[in-house]
Amino acid sequence: MGFSDLGGGQDMGRATAERMLAAVAHRGPDGSSWRHHHGVTFAHCALTFVDPGRARQPFVSASGAVALVLNGEIYNHAELRRELRATGARLRTESDTEVLLELYERHGMKVLERVRGMYAFVLHDARTQTTVLGRDPMGKKPLYYTRVPDGIAFASELTALLRHPDAPRTPDVGALAGYLTLQAFCAPGSAVEGVYKVRPGSYLEYADGRLREVEFWRPRLGSPGRAPGVREASARFEELFRAAVARRVSSTERRLGVLLSGGLDSSAVAAVAQQLSPRQPVLTFSAGFEQQDFDESAHAGAVARHLGTEHHVVRISGRDLAEVVESEYAQADEPLADPSLLPTRIVCRSARQHVRGVLTGDGADELLLGYRYFQAERAIEILLRLMPAPRLEALARTLARRLPARSGNLPAAAALGLLARGLRAAPEHRFYLSAAPFGPAELPGLLRPDARAALTGHAPFAEVSRLLDGQPDLTGVQRSQLAVVAHFLRDVILTKTDRGGMRSALELRSPFLDLDLVEYGNALPTALKLRRFTGKYLLRRIAAGWLPPDIVRRTKLGFRAPLAALLRDELRPLLLDTLSASALDRGGVFDAGAVRKLTDDHLAGRRDTSRKLWALLTYQLWYQSLPTLAASPSPACLDLTEEPHRAP
């Protein structure tokens, strides 16, 4: 994090750095430091994986011209370091930070074509007086920024940015409308007016008072070349997947674990991780829920026994989930309406007692079409050739009513019923409209008259349209896939994993989101990912030799919290207090009558409005605490030292 600081006043710069760093001390318990570099003040709290003794940040290049702070890790830093040394570079550390910095001095921003990892970084180049803010292609690490009188300020978390004395603090009601549909404040916007996120796969250059955005990578589907056969594709995908897991394991000497749900994706990651660690069992961690519809711990245990991992089950009750909300959500970085953040936090908190990094199965469903929605989209493509949309919509509703109901993660009945709501929409919108807490048509009735004005020009799918631009020949399934990546993966799933882990200083690494693997998967024909109505076809084929057959064939359950029961029971007092008429009146955004009806219906059992209530509750907890989030904490929680300049 940091800020333009043209005056360079040491006392003021230090005080602001202290305020900002205190907000994110949970992300880096290995020490904090700051540095003023030619008009920019940098600050950093460390969670070290490589060369902790010499790689302290902010880091200045050997020439002294460039300073950098890096959040995340460059996984191929060892390979790139060897190349640098082969050209005569005299490196002072074994850190990935120095590798990135020295490569930048030689190649400029073309360095991003070479690096592989998860990262957000900011550097200042004194040669051109340019500040660069960069974010990895998938958006695994967050990066916020805003304009301030001296230039710009930036941070890994919104809460830290708000500690800058000149940062704006007015909630963005227009962006709130997108949140209520998409479950997150999606890049490049944020929950606060005038605060933005760097887009995944992009970097910003700030110089002479102007900002310039450059997109260096975006997801593209399909390939004009020859489509590989099943055997060829399986062999290549397996090669890239093994390399992706190996990169994340071998880039650090620290022991890593695996978050093991018992589903195919995380089980495949655990299998390869264990193969790479033949002398020591890999540590695996899973959640065990009281409610059977949400509990996959038996499947995770079976996988752990099959692979020989050292397995830990974290038992989670409703009271445990409520405690996370009550203790953390008032200080949450930015509202996120994904309830699976709750069990993620609990499992990550437990895993941090053993390791400081874990591998996950995130990204496989988006890369290889594993969600039920993609199966439904394939069915829609076929059925719309045979019958008009109104008839198909009625059929989906009828089937949804006749199928048995359960409360787990997206059963077939729920998938059909939700998709029926968005059947007449474009394929790239259906995923969101079918599962949105509030559809765009519901927003005017939810918001007060003054807030409705913010809906003018509201375009929740603008970023989806931008990514689809230049790819006109995609099928409905492909358009849906790209849309899911645009927001659900980048802004919901990856925000959840970063926040769920880093709140306890636990880093989550996702092999399925390795850039080489993603690009290969994106170029494959749909039939190699979604085989008839079986998603993740290639992965099932590859993993058949690693895992028990029932795990390979399992239908995805998903990782969710029992939200409906939680709001009726353990969180009922907090819900009623936070969404009371008096509390909503102070906010001036939501119509108290509309919210009261949602609350009454859910608590009385007339209908399940839990997704709507959760989105509102999460936002209101954040909104009510906004003045506190922006306040200055006591600097006593930091041992902040100014990082000395190292001579070349």
XYZ file of C-alpha atoms in Angstrom:
648
model
C 0.000 0.000 0.000
C 1.068 3.605 -0.250
C 0.370 7.057 -1.603
C 1.812 9.956 -3.534
C 3.690 12.103 -1.045
C 5.293 14.965 -2.934
C 6.110 16.917 0.222
C 7.954 13.965 1.620
C 7.301 14.982 5.206
C 8.687 12.080 7.190
C 6.463 12.424 10.259
C 3.232 12.829 8.273
C 4.153 10.048 5.869
C 4.928 7.682 8.711
C 1.692 8.530 10.525
C -0.410 7.834 7.429
C 1.505 4.614 6.751
C 0.847 3.514 10.335
C -2.878 4.141 10.013
C -3.133 2.233 6.744
C -0.959 -0.674 7.818
C -2.839 -1.182 11.070
C -5.971 -1.944 9.042
C -4.299 -4.887 7.298
C -1.943 -6.158 10.002
C -3.794 -9.503 9.815
C -2.445 -10.027 6.274
C 1.222 -9.957 7.264
C 2.387 -10.909 10.750
C 6.076 -11.151 9.769
C 6.845 -7.460 10.191
C 5.903 -4.060 8.777
C 8.025 -1.369 7.166
C 7.767 1.768 5.056
C 9.883 3.823 2.686
C 9.686 7.172 0.904
C 10.864 6.923 -2.700
C 11.096 10.049 -4.878
C 7.623 11.384 -4.105
C 5.838 8.137 -3.230
C 5.522 6.579 0.231
C 5.276 2.779 0.273
C 4.273 0.543 3.188
C 4.137 -3.238 3.513
C 3.218 -5.936 6.020
C 4.887 -9.254 5.303
C 3.727 -12.858 5.049
C 6.954 -14.438 3.876
C 7.412 -17.608 1.859
C 10.820 -16.942 0.256
C 14.048 -15.553 1.786
C 12.431 -13.825 4.791
C 15.715 -12.514 6.129
C 16.707 -10.414 3.108
C 13.551 -9.787 1.092
C 11.955 -7.157 3.293
C 9.612 -4.780 1.457
C 9.257 -2.054 0.236
C 12.094 -3.207 -2.039
C 14.357 -0.921 -4.075
C 16.211 -2.091 -7.170
C 19.995 -2.304 -7.186
C 20.123 0.889 -9.261
C 17.940 2.725 -6.750
C 15.633 3.855 -9.555
C 12.599 1.668 -8.849
C 10.768 0.783 -5.629
C 8.104 -1.913 -5.357
C 5.601 -3.543 -3.003
C 4.255 -6.966 -3.985
C 1.276 -8.854 -2.574
C 1.231 -12.516 -3.535
C 3.927 -14.618 -5.164
C 5.652 -15.107 -8.504
C 5.682 -18.902 -8.737
C 8.328 -19.158 -11.467
C 10.762 -16.826 -9.711
C 13.528 -19.473 -9.522
C 13.493 -19.999 -13.293
C 13.476 -16.258 -13.952
C 16.287 -15.702 -11.422
C 18.489 -18.204 -13.247
C 17.904 -16.319 -16.490
C 18.791 -13.015 -14.850
C 21.999 -14.395 -13.400
C 22.916 -15.902 -16.753
C 22.854 -12.380 -18.202
C 25.222 -11.112 -15.493
C 22.733 -9.754 -12.976
C 24.063 -9.692 -9.402
C 21.008 -10.374 -7.256
C 21.102 -9.772 -3.521
C 18.326 -12.138 -2.405
C 16.432 -15.279 -3.375
C 13.099 -13.417 -3.354
C 10.483 -13.194 -6.073
C 10.148 -9.476 -5.330
C 13.684 -8.723 -6.481
C 13.235 -10.867 -9.593
C 10.123 -8.924 -10.609
C 11.844 -5.611 -9.941
C 15.055 -6.347 -11.849
C 13.150 -7.805 -14.809
C 11.039 -4.638 -14.918
C 14.184 -2.482 -15.088
C 15.323 -4.467 -18.124
C 12.050 -5.104 -19.962
C 9.451 -2.681 -18.642
C 5.883 -3.937 -18.417
C 6.611 -6.706 -20.924
C 7.773 -8.552 -17.814
C 4.126 -9.523 -17.247
C 4.288 -11.790 -20.294
C 6.827 -13.923 -18.444
C 5.722 -14.054 -14.828
C 3.361 -16.726 -13.539
C 1.730 -16.259 -10.183
C -0.892 -14.495 -8.139
C -0.027 -10.907 -7.515
C -0.954 -7.306 -7.075
C 1.939 -4.873 -7.073
C 2.722 -1.179 -7.179
C 6.040 0.201 -8.346
C 7.445 3.684 -8.744
C 9.984 4.399 -11.463
C 11.983 7.517 -10.582
C 13.451 7.632 -14.111
C 10.046 8.555 -15.573
C 8.219 9.592 -12.387
C 5.623 6.902 -13.172
C 3.676 4.844 -10.659
C 2.385 1.483 -11.956
C -0.394 -0.571 -10.340
C -0.663 -4.143 -11.681
C -2.913 -7.139 -11.039
C -2.616 -10.746 -12.155
C -4.747 -12.066 -15.056
C -7.306 -13.888 -12.906
C -7.513 -11.229 -10.179
C -6.440 -13.446 -7.287
C -5.078 -10.539 -5.247
C -7.042 -7.299 -4.666
C -5.786 -3.779 -5.395
C -7.788 -0.612 -4.639
C -6.854 2.941 -5.567
C -8.189 6.491 -5.463
C -7.131 9.990 -6.438
C -5.813 12.218 -3.634
C -4.520 15.823 -3.800
C -0.879 14.778 -4.257
C -1.719 12.061 -6.796
C -3.009 8.583 -5.916
C -3.315 6.280 -2.917
C -3.507 2.484 -3.115
C -3.977 -0.528 -0.837
C -4.762 -4.242 -0.795
C -7.951 -3.628 1.152
C -10.569 -0.911 0.992
C -10.433 -0.543 4.771
C -6.755 0.410 4.591
C -7.333 2.899 1.786
C -10.031 4.629 3.826
C -7.440 5.329 6.511
C -5.722 7.789 4.179
C -6.846 11.242 5.349
C -7.858 12.360 1.835
C -9.649 9.182 0.736
C -13.362 9.513 -0.144
C -15.838 7.834 2.187
C -19.268 8.209 0.529
C -21.018 4.913 -0.307
C -21.655 4.438 -4.024
C -25.381 3.743 -4.396
C -25.011 3.071 -8.117
C -22.445 0.376 -7.403
C -24.730 -0.967 -4.658
C -27.293 -1.807 -7.336
C -24.709 -4.008 -9.050
C -23.829 -5.672 -5.757
C -27.463 -6.620 -5.136
C -27.517 -8.431 -8.493
C -23.967 -9.807 -8.736
C -23.256 -10.441 -4.992
C -20.081 -8.337 -5.092
C -18.787 -4.881 -5.898
C -17.196 -5.811 -9.184
C -14.001 -4.352 -10.623
C -13.378 -1.646 -11.610
C -15.949 -0.276 -9.117
C -16.122 -0.453 -5.336
C -18.521 0.249 -2.497
C -17.227 3.828 -2.158
C -17.571 6.643 -4.673
C -14.231 7.556 -6.196
C -12.493 4.350 -5.085
C -11.729 1.782 -7.762
C -10.151 -1.644 -8.236
C -7.519 -2.444 -10.829
C -9.102 -4.841 -13.314
C -7.668 -8.375 -13.432
C -5.154 -8.706 -16.247
C -4.539 -4.958 -16.331
C -2.167 -2.340 -15.032
C -2.511 1.402 -14.508
C 0.185 3.947 -15.158
C 0.019 7.213 -13.219
C 2.228 10.076 -14.428
C 1.838 13.849 -14.782
C -1.547 13.738 -13.063
C -3.040 11.289 -15.572
C -4.048 7.630 -15.292
C -3.748 5.235 -18.221
C -5.148 1.692 -18.174
C -3.495 -1.095 -20.156
C -5.076 -4.546 -20.430
C -2.327 -7.131 -20.924
C -4.525 -10.255 -20.767
C -8.176 -11.216 -21.104
C -9.915 -14.609 -21.310
C -10.631 -15.789 -24.859
C -12.461 -18.991 -25.704
C -11.934 -21.312 -28.637
C -9.008 -21.711 -30.996
C -8.827 -21.354 -34.781
C -6.325 -24.214 -34.924
C -6.819 -27.967 -35.029
C -8.862 -29.387 -32.175
C -6.946 -32.117 -30.298
C -8.354 -35.577 -29.782
C -9.391 -36.835 -26.368
C -6.121 -38.677 -25.665
C -3.946 -35.784 -26.784
C -5.993 -33.254 -24.797
C -5.974 -35.466 -21.698
C -2.203 -35.904 -21.818
C -1.529 -32.212 -22.300
C -4.045 -31.119 -19.668
C -2.562 -33.549 -17.153
C 0.951 -32.279 -17.916
C -0.080 -28.662 -17.374
C -2.091 -29.481 -14.255
C 0.804 -31.350 -12.647
C 3.106 -28.450 -13.498
C 0.633 -25.989 -11.964
C 0.525 -27.887 -8.672
C 4.309 -28.310 -8.692
C 4.850 -24.581 -9.258
C 2.855 -23.724 -6.189
C 4.487 -26.361 -4.012
C 8.095 -25.942 -5.148
C 8.153 -22.115 -5.139
C 8.542 -22.157 -1.338
C 10.334 -24.335 1.199
C 7.453 -23.904 3.638
C 5.034 -26.780 4.068
C 1.653 -26.269 2.388
C -1.713 -27.924 2.986
C -4.803 -28.560 0.849
C -8.388 -27.470 1.497
C -10.118 -30.782 0.746
C -13.885 -30.669 0.261
C -14.295 -34.253 -0.916
C -15.296 -33.126 -4.394
C -13.382 -33.934 -7.570
C -11.467 -30.651 -7.892
C -9.778 -30.387 -4.504
C -9.281 -34.166 -4.425
C -7.341 -34.017 -7.705
C -5.178 -31.213 -6.294
C -4.531 -33.230 -3.122
C -3.645 -36.315 -5.176
C -0.955 -34.543 -7.181
C 0.329 -32.664 -4.124
C 0.748 -35.982 -2.297
C 2.519 -37.506 -5.299
C 4.971 -34.588 -5.115
C 5.571 -35.283 -1.413
C 6.312 -39.026 -1.216
C 8.221 -38.839 2.091
C 5.787 -36.715 4.052
C 1.979 -36.792 4.142
C 0.282 -33.651 2.880
C -1.920 -31.899 5.423
C -5.550 -31.705 4.312
C -8.384 -29.743 5.917
C -12.124 -30.116 5.471
C -15.333 -28.783 6.994
C -17.882 -30.926 8.793
C -21.398 -29.460 9.094
C -24.163 -30.458 11.496
C -26.672 -30.277 8.613
C -26.241 -33.354 6.420
C -27.260 -31.598 3.197
C -24.139 -29.450 3.496
C -21.709 -31.998 4.910
C -19.075 -33.583 2.660
C -16.668 -34.559 5.426
C -17.207 -38.314 4.896
C -16.195 -37.993 1.241
C -13.173 -35.858 2.179
C -12.159 -38.452 4.752
C -12.382 -41.232 2.168
C -10.128 -39.285 -0.194
C -7.632 -38.554 2.600
C -7.429 -42.244 3.522
C -7.017 -43.229 -0.124
C -4.187 -40.736 -0.652
C -2.578 -41.141 2.768
C -2.763 -37.474 3.779
C -2.677 -36.129 7.332
C -6.317 -35.123 7.554
C -8.013 -32.577 9.831
C -11.802 -32.139 10.022
C -13.071 -28.791 11.293
C -16.508 -29.279 12.852
C -18.773 -26.274 12.225
C -21.998 -25.475 14.055
C -24.523 -22.737 13.475
C -23.093 -20.939 16.485
C -19.610 -21.044 14.918
C -20.933 -19.464 11.719
C -22.798 -16.782 13.637
C -19.658 -15.949 15.613
C -17.813 -15.094 12.389
C -20.555 -12.672 11.408
C -20.778 -11.067 14.829
C -17.029 -10.708 15.341
C -15.778 -9.893 11.846
C -18.435 -8.566 9.503
C -18.630 -5.113 11.056
C -14.931 -4.765 10.162
C -15.221 -6.507 6.794
C -13.257 -4.985 3.973
C -16.164 -4.588 1.553
C -19.594 -6.246 1.412
C -19.628 -9.682 -0.227
C -22.925 -11.570 -0.396
C -21.435 -15.066 -0.698
C -22.326 -16.960 2.500
C -19.662 -19.609 1.831
C -17.184 -17.048 3.159
C -18.342 -18.078 6.658
C -17.176 -21.729 6.629
C -14.161 -20.709 4.535
C -13.071 -18.381 7.337
C -13.443 -21.096 9.958
C -11.522 -23.748 8.014
C -8.781 -21.255 7.100
C -8.470 -20.137 10.707
C -7.960 -23.743 11.758
C -5.529 -24.529 8.929
C -3.379 -21.532 9.884
C -2.504 -23.296 13.121
C -0.543 -25.829 11.017
C 0.546 -24.072 7.780
C 0.666 -20.600 6.275
C -0.428 -21.640 2.783
C -2.913 -24.101 1.250
C -3.852 -25.304 -2.222
C -7.492 -25.222 -3.351
C -9.627 -26.609 -6.169
C -11.020 -23.192 -7.109
C -11.383 -22.484 -10.812
C -12.023 -25.997 -12.115
C -15.787 -25.495 -12.445
C -15.325 -22.302 -14.448
C -12.495 -23.691 -16.589
C -14.059 -27.090 -17.301
C -17.802 -26.309 -17.184
C -18.568 -28.077 -13.918
C -21.554 -26.083 -12.679
C -25.100 -27.344 -13.182
C -25.790 -24.069 -14.938
C -23.603 -25.104 -17.851
C -25.497 -28.373 -18.170
C -28.726 -26.399 -18.142
C -27.328 -23.993 -20.740
C -26.488 -26.930 -22.997
C -30.051 -28.228 -22.549
C -31.449 -24.797 -23.341
C -29.422 -24.628 -26.574
C -30.905 -27.945 -27.658
C -34.476 -27.383 -26.479
C -34.809 -23.902 -27.943
C -34.378 -25.505 -31.349
C -37.448 -27.645 -30.622
C -39.844 -25.316 -28.775
C -40.396 -21.582 -28.176
C -39.009 -19.935 -25.033
C -42.405 -19.470 -23.243
C -43.192 -23.175 -23.555
C -39.711 -24.157 -22.366
C -40.011 -21.775 -19.417
C -43.292 -23.395 -18.367
C -41.761 -26.875 -18.720
C -38.789 -25.919 -16.510
C -41.125 -24.598 -13.816
C -43.227 -27.775 -13.933
C -40.205 -30.054 -13.632
C -38.825 -27.977 -10.785
C -42.062 -28.438 -8.834
C -42.113 -32.197 -9.377
C -38.516 -32.949 -8.442
C -37.796 -33.660 -4.755
C -36.580 -30.645 -2.795
C -33.606 -30.492 -0.438
C -31.717 -27.648 1.168
C -28.215 -28.407 -0.113
C -26.228 -26.561 -2.733
C -28.220 -26.090 -5.937
C -30.127 -29.374 -6.399
C -31.604 -30.055 -9.841
C -35.018 -28.680 -8.860
C -33.531 -25.388 -7.744
C -31.360 -25.155 -10.860
C -34.376 -25.598 -13.120
C -36.528 -23.197 -11.139
C -33.875 -20.492 -11.048
C -32.996 -20.824 -14.701
C -36.647 -20.511 -15.649
C -36.510 -16.964 -14.266
C -33.797 -15.969 -16.734
C -34.694 -18.152 -19.686
C -35.569 -15.296 -22.011
C -32.366 -13.418 -21.219
C -29.092 -13.585 -23.134
C -26.942 -16.630 -22.258
C -24.287 -14.411 -20.661
C -26.902 -12.960 -18.284
C -28.803 -16.104 -17.316
C -26.343 -17.345 -14.689
C -26.622 -14.115 -12.723
C -30.328 -13.441 -13.215
C -31.189 -16.977 -12.132
C -29.252 -16.699 -8.866
C -29.232 -12.964 -8.136
C -30.303 -11.898 -4.644
C -32.270 -9.149 -6.404
C -32.960 -8.969 -10.121
C -32.732 -5.543 -11.763
C -36.545 -5.353 -11.924
C -36.778 -5.788 -8.136
C -34.454 -2.920 -7.257
C -36.906 0.006 -7.628
C -39.209 -1.585 -5.048
C -36.334 -2.172 -2.650
C -34.757 1.290 -2.738
C -36.121 4.560 -1.391
C -37.136 7.215 -3.934
C -33.950 9.267 -3.486
C -31.773 6.201 -4.028
C -33.654 5.085 -7.146
C -32.066 7.930 -9.097
C -28.795 6.006 -8.928
C -30.357 3.289 -11.085
C -30.353 5.602 -14.103
C -27.905 4.137 -16.568
C -27.229 1.168 -14.296
C -25.561 -1.561 -16.381
C -24.596 -4.533 -14.187
C -23.332 -6.529 -17.169
C -21.103 -3.877 -18.733
C -17.917 -5.762 -17.871
C -19.344 -8.989 -19.322
C -20.124 -7.150 -22.566
C -16.601 -5.737 -22.627
C -15.044 -9.204 -22.354
C -17.354 -10.585 -25.036
C -16.399 -7.788 -27.419
C -14.334 -9.210 -30.259
C -15.599 -12.770 -29.726
C -18.801 -12.777 -31.810
C -18.997 -16.462 -32.734
C -19.259 -18.017 -29.275
C -22.012 -20.517 -28.490
C -24.480 -19.961 -25.657
C -22.455 -22.218 -23.353
C -19.264 -20.331 -24.157
C -20.898 -16.942 -23.583
C -22.200 -18.205 -20.257
C -18.746 -19.507 -19.336
C -17.064 -16.184 -20.064
C -19.696 -14.348 -18.040
C -19.182 -16.642 -15.050
C -15.446 -15.979 -15.166
C -16.002 -12.219 -15.482
C -17.659 -11.746 -12.113
C -18.528 -14.914 -10.214
C -14.993 -16.294 -10.351
C -13.021 -13.057 -10.236
C -15.150 -10.889 -7.962
C -16.976 -13.438 -5.789
C -14.966 -16.667 -5.497
C -11.488 -15.132 -5.503
C -12.529 -12.301 -3.200
C -13.905 -14.921 -0.816
C -10.728 -17.010 -0.872
C -8.413 -14.029 -0.408
C -10.485 -12.585 2.421
C -11.213 -15.943 4.031
C -7.553 -16.877 4.163
C -5.722 -13.594 4.600
C -7.840 -12.569 7.576
C -5.787 -15.269 9.330
C -2.610 -14.660 7.266
C -3.224 -17.878 5.307
C -2.431 -17.771 1.599
C -4.664 -19.775 -0.766
C -3.143 -21.036 -4.023
C -5.277 -22.309 -6.916
C -3.541 -24.599 -9.447
C -6.565 -24.655 -11.780
C -6.062 -20.911 -12.263
C -2.482 -21.290 -13.480
C -2.320 -19.081 -16.569
C -0.829 -21.758 -18.848
C -3.522 -24.227 -17.802
C -6.289 -21.630 -18.189
C -5.174 -20.681 -21.683
C -5.038 -24.322 -22.758
C -8.437 -25.058 -21.233
C -9.987 -21.990 -22.849
C -8.735 -23.092 -26.270
C -10.303 -26.566 -26.003
C -13.622 -27.373 -27.699
C -16.631 -27.386 -25.394
C -17.143 -31.114 -26.003
C -13.864 -31.903 -24.197
C -15.064 -30.030 -21.117
C -18.814 -30.696 -21.143
C -19.318 -34.188 -22.622
C -23.023 -34.384 -23.364
C -24.190 -33.362 -19.871
C -21.114 -34.393 -17.899
C -18.973 -31.452 -16.827
C -15.218 -31.536 -16.197
C -14.898 -34.446 -18.606
C -11.132 -34.207 -19.056
C -10.465 -33.930 -15.340
C -12.652 -36.966 -14.574
C -10.773 -38.927 -17.197
C -7.362 -37.907 -15.815
C -8.238 -38.330 -12.141
C -9.647 -41.837 -12.617
C -6.181 -43.232 -11.924
C -5.680 -41.184 -8.764
C -8.978 -41.255 -6.866
C -11.738 -43.682 -5.791
C -14.316 -44.168 -8.585
C -17.209 -42.733 -6.548
C -15.266 -39.479 -6.044
C -14.528 -39.209 -9.761
C -18.209 -39.733 -10.607
C -19.659 -37.572 -7.820
C -22.103 -34.806 -8.618
C -20.935 -31.463 -7.300
C -22.434 -30.518 -3.946
C -20.575 -27.282 -3.381
C -19.336 -25.446 -0.324
C -22.061 -23.397 1.318
C -23.411 -22.347 4.662
C -26.907 -23.357 5.912
C -27.992 -19.760 5.501
C -31.772 -20.088 5.756
C -31.621 -21.805 9.150
C -28.842 -19.527 10.364
C -30.917 -16.384 9.804
C -33.948 -17.905 11.529
C -31.974 -19.104 14.551
C -28.498 -17.975 15.614
C -28.466 -14.725 13.619
C -32.099 -13.796 14.205
C -31.377 -11.064 16.815
C -28.649 -9.492 14.679
C -30.877 -9.643 11.591
C -33.795 -7.928 13.317
C -31.591 -5.242 14.826
C -29.518 -4.490 11.728
C -32.493 -4.428 9.331
C -34.886 -2.631 11.696
C -36.774 0.380 10.406
C -34.758 2.772 12.571
C -31.435 1.347 11.344
C -32.547 1.534 7.703
C -33.810 5.085 8.205
C -30.306 6.150 9.199
C -28.946 4.710 5.969
C -31.603 6.284 3.790
C -31.190 3.736 0.988
C -33.487 0.749 1.537
C -37.259 0.923 1.875
C -38.033 -0.287 5.406
C -41.424 -1.710 4.428
C -40.013 -3.825 1.607
C -37.230 -5.140 3.847
C -39.646 -5.882 6.699
C -41.774 -8.026 4.379
C -38.714 -10.046 3.339
C -37.759 -10.517 6.988
C -41.260 -11.451 8.164
C -41.783 -13.944 5.341
C -38.506 -15.714 6.030
C -38.791 -15.854 9.806
C -42.388 -17.074 9.576
C -41.400 -19.788 7.097
C -43.697 -18.514 4.341
C -40.844 -18.378 1.802
C -37.079 -18.557 1.786
C -35.732 -15.035 1.311
C -32.359 -15.817 2.891
C -30.240 -14.798 -0.118
C -31.913 -11.408 -0.235
C -31.648 -10.892 3.500
C -28.011 -11.960 3.521
C -27.096 -9.401 0.856
C -28.877 -6.677 2.823
C -27.483 -7.737 6.201
C -23.908 -7.897 4.917
C -24.168 -4.453 3.359
C -25.816 -2.837 6.373
C -23.221 -4.206 8.794
C -20.519 -2.661 6.625
C -22.398 0.622 6.168
C -23.056 1.081 9.873
C -19.380 0.560 10.672
C -18.068 2.780 7.865
C -17.164 5.720 10.168
C -15.230 3.314 12.401
C -13.473 1.668 9.452
C -12.199 5.043 8.316
C -11.023 6.062 11.790
C -7.388 5.985 12.825
C -6.474 2.993 14.985
C -3.855 3.066 17.673
C -0.418 2.577 16.117
C 0.602 0.547 19.144
C -0.309 -2.645 17.273
C 2.567 -2.083 14.838
C 6.307 -2.325 15.049
C 6.860 -0.067 12.066
C 10.378 0.558 10.864
C 11.623 2.599 7.938
C 13.337 0.282 5.506
C 16.864 1.523 4.833
C 18.074 1.864 1.282
C 20.442 -0.945 0.351
C 23.436 0.145 -1.684
C 23.909 -1.590 -5.034
